[in-house]
GROMACS .gro file of C-alpha atoms in nm:
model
  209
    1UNK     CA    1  -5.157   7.741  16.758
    2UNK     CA    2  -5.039   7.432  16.923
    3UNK     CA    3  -4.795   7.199  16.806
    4UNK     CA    4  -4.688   6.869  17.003
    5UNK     CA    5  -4.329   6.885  17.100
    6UNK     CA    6  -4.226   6.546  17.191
    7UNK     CA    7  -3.981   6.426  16.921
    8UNK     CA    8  -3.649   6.469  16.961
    9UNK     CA    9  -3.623   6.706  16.658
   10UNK     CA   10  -3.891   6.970  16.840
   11UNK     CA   11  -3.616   6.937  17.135
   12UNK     CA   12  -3.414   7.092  16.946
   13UNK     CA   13  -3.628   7.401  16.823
   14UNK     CA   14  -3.948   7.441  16.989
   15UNK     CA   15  -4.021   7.787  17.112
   16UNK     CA   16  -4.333   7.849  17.294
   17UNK     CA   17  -4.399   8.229  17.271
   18UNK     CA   18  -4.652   8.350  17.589
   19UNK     CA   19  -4.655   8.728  17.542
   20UNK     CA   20  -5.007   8.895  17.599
   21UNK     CA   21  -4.898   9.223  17.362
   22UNK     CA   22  -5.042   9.057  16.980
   23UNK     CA   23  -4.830   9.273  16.794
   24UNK     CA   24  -4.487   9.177  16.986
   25UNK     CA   25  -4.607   8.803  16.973
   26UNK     CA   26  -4.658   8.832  16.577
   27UNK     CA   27  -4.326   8.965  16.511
   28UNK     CA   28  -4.168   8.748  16.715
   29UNK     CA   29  -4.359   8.455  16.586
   30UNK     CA   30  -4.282   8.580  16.225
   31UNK     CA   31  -3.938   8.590  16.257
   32UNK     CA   32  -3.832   8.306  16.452
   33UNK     CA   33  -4.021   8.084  16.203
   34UNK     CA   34  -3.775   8.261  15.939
   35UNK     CA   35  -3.437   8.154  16.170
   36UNK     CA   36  -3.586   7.787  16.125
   37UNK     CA   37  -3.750   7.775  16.436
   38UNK     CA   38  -4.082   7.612  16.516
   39UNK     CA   39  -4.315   7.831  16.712
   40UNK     CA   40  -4.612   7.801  16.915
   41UNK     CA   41  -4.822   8.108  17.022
   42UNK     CA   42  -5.022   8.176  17.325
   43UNK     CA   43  -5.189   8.522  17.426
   44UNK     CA   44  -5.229   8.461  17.792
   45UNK     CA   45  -5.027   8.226  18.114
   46UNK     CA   46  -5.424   8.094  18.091
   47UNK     CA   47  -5.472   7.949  17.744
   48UNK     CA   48  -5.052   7.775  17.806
   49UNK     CA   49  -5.176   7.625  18.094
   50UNK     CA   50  -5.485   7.480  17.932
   51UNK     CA   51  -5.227   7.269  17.661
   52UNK     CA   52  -4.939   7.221  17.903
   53UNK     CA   53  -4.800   6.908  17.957
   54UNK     CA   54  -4.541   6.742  18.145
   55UNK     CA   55  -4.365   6.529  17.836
   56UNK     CA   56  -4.315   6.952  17.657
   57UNK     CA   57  -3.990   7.030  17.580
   58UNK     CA   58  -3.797   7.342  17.465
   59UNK     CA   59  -3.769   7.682  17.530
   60UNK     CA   60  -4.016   7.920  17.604
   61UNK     CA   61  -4.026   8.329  17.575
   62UNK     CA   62  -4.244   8.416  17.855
   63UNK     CA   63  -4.392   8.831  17.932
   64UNK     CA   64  -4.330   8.879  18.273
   65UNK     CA   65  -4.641   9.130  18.275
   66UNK     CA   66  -4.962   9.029  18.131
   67UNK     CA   67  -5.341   9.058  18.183
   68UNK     CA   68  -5.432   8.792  18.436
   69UNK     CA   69  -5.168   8.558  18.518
   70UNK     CA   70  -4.804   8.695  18.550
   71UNK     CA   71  -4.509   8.509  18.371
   72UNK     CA   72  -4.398   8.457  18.718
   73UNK     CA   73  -4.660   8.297  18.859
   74UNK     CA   74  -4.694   8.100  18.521
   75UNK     CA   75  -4.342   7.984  18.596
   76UNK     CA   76  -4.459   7.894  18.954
   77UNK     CA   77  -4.775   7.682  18.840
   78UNK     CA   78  -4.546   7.523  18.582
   79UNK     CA   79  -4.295   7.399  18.814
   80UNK     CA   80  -4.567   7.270  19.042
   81UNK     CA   81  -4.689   7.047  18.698
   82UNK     CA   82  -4.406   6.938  18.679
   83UNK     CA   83  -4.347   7.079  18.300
   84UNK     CA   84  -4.017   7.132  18.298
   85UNK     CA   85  -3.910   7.421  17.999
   86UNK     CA   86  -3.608   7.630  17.962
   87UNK     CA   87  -3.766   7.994  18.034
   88UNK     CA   88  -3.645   8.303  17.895
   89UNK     CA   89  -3.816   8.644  18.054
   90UNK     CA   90  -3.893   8.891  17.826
   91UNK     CA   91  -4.025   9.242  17.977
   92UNK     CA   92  -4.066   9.594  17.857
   93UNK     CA   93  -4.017   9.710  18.210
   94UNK     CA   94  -3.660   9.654  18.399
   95UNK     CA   95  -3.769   9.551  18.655
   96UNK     CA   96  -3.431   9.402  18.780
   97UNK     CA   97  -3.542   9.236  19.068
   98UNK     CA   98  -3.790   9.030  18.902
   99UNK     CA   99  -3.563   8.921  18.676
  100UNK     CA  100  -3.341   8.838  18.962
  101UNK     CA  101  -3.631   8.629  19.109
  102UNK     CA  102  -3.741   8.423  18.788
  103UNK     CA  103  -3.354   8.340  18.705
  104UNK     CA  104  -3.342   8.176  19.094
  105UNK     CA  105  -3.655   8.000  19.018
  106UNK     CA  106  -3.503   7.845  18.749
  107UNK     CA  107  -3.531   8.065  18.417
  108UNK     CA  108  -3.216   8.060  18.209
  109UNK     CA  109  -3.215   8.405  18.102
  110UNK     CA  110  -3.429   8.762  18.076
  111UNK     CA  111  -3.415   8.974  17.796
  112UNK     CA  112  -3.560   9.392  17.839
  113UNK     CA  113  -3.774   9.515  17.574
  114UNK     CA  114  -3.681   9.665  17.331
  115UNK     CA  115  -3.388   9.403  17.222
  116UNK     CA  116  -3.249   9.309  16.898
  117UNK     CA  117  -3.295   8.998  16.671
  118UNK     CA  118  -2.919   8.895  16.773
  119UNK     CA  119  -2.957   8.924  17.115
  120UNK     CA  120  -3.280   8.698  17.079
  121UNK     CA  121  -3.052   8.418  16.877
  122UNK     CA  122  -2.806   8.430  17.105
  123UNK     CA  123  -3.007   8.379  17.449
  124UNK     CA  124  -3.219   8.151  17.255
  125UNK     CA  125  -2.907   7.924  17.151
  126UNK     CA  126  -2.790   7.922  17.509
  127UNK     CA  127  -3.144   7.839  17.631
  128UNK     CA  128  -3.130   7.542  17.381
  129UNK     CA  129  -2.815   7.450  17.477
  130UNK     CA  130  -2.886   7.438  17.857
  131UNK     CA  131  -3.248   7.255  17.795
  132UNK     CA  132  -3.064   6.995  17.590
  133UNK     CA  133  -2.753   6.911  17.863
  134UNK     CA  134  -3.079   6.898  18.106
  135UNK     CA  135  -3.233   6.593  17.949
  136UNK     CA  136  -2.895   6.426  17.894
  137UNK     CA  137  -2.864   6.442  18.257
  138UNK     CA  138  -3.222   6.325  18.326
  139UNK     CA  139  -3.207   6.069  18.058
  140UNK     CA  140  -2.832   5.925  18.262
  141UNK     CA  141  -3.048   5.886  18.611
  142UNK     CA  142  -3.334   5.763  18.470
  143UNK     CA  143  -3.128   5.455  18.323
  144UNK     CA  144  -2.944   5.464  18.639
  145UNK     CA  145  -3.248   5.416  18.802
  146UNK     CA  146  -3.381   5.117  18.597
  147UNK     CA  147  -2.990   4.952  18.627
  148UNK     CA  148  -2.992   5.001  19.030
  149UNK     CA  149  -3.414   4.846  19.024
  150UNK     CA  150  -3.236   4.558  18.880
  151UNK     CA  151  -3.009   4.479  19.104
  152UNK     CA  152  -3.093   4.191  19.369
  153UNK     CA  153  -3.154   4.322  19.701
  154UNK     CA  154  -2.801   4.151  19.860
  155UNK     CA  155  -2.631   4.346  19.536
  156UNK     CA  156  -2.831   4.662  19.678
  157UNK     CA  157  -2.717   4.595  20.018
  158UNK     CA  158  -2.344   4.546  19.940
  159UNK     CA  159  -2.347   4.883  19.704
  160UNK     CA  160  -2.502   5.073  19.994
  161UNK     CA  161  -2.235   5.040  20.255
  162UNK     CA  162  -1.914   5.009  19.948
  163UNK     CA  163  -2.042   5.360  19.819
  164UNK     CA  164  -2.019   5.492  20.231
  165UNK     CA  165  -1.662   5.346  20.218
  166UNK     CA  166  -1.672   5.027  20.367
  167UNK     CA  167  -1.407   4.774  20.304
  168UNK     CA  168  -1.479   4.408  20.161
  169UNK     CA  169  -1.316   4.270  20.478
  170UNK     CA  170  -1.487   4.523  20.693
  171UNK     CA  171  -1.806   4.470  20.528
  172UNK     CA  172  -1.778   4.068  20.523
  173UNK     CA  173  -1.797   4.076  20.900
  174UNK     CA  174  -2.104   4.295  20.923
  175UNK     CA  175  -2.306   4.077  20.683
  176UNK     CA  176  -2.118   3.742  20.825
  177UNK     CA  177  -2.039   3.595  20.469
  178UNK     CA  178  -1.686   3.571  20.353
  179UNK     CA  179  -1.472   3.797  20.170
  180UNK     CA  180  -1.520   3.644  19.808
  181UNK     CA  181  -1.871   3.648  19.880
  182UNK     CA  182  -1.829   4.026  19.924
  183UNK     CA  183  -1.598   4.055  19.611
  184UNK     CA  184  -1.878   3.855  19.396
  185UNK     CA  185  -2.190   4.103  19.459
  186UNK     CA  186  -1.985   4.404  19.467
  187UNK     CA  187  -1.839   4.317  19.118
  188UNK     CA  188  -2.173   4.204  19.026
  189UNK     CA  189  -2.325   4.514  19.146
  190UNK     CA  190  -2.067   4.751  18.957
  191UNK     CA  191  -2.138   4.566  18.631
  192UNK     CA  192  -2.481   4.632  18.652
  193UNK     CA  193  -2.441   4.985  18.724
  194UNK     CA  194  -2.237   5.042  18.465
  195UNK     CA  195  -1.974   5.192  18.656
  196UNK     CA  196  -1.567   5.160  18.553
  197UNK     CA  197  -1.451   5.212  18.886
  198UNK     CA  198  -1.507   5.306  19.263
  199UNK     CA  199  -1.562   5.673  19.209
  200UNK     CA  200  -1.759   5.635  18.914
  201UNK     CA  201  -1.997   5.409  19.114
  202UNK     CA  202  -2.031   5.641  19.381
  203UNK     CA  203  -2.153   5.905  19.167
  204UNK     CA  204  -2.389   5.732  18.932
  205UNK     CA  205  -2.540   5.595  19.317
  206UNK     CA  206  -2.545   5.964  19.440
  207UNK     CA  207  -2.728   6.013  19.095
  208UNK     CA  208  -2.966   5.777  19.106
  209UNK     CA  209  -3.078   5.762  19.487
   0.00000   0.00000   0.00000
C-alpha cells in the first residue's frame, strides 16, 4: 500500500518498509502502525521504485538482500532520482562491510536481524530526527537562494568580493565608485540576505552558492 507523504505531519512519521521476506514485513508493518507510525509496504527495490518520487519524505527500513534488486543498489538508483530518504539497513546477515558501505553512501543507520522492538524505536527516532534537521537545512538555502536571486546584479557584485574579504575602500577602487556607494549596496545586500553581520553573511553566501 501506498500512501502520499508530502505533508508536513507524514515528515514526521512516514516509514516506508522494503523488505522482500512477507512475514518480517507484516510484523514490522503491524507493529509500527501500533507505536503511531504510518507505514507503507513494498515487497521488492522494483515495485518502490515504480511509486518513488522526489517530493517523499521520511524514513525508510530497507533489506539489504532481496530477490532482484539489492537494498544497495536501491539506495544507489534512489540517490540518482534524486529521492532523498533517511535509510535504515536492516539484514539478517552481518555482513559488516556492507553496512559500512550503505552508511558512507548516506544511510543513517543498519540494524542485524534478529533485533528488538526498542532497538527499532530508537534507530527509528534518530533516523527521524536526522531526516527532519535535513530539511531545515534545505529549507534555509533554498530561501537563501530566492533572497540572493533577488538581489540586483551591482548588490551581487559587491557581496561577491565583501564575502572574499575585500574592504569598502579597497573594493571602491576596483569598481571606481566611491566609498558610500560601496557602503549603500553592501548594506543593501546584507539586508536582503538576511544576514546580522559579516560572518553571518559569509556563511548564508557559502550556503547558498
Amino acid at each position: 500500500v501506498y500512501q502520499c507523504a508530502g505533508d508536513d505531519m507524514s515528515r514526521l512519521n512516514q516509514v516506508y518498509l522494503v523488505d522482500d521476506d512477507a512475514a518480517v514485513c507484516h510484523a514490522l508493518s503491524v507493529f509500527l502502525r501500533a507505536s503511531g507510525y504510518r507505514v507503507s509496504e513494498f515487497s521488492c527495490a522494483e515495485d518502490f521504485l515504480a511509486a518513488a518520487d522526489a517530493a517523499m519524505q521520511g524514513v525508510m527500513l530497507l533489506d539489504q538482500r532481496m530477490t532482484g534488486m539489492s537494498g544497495l543498489e536501491l539506495q544507489t538508483e534512489l540517490r540518482s532520482r534524486g529521492v532523498e530518504l533517511s535509510i535504515i539497513f536492516i539484514t539478517g546477515h552481518g555482513d559488516v562491510r556492507m553496512s559500512v558501505k550503505a552508511i558512507k553512501a548516506g544511510a543513517v543507520n543498519f540494524l542485524e536481524k534478529p533485533f528488538s522492538n526498542d532497538e527499532l524505536l530508537i534507530v527509528l527516532r534518530e533516523a527521524f530526527a536526522i531526516a527532519e534537521e535535513a530539511k531545515k537545512q534545505q529549507d534555509e538555502i533554498s530561501g537563501l537562494r530566492q533572497r540572493h536571486a533577488s538581489l540586483t546584479e551591482r548588490e551581487r557584485e559587491v557581496l561577491q568580493y565583501v564575502v572574499a574579504g575585500m574592504s569598502n575602500r579597497a573594493l571602491a577602487d576596483k569598481l571606481g565608485v566611491s566609498d558610500r556607494t560601496i557602503e549603500v549596496h553592501r548594506a543593501r545586500a546584507m539586508k536582503k540576505m538576511g544576514a546580522e553581520s559579516l560572518p553571518d553573511l559569509v556563511r548564508k553566501y557559502s550556503l547558498c552558492s
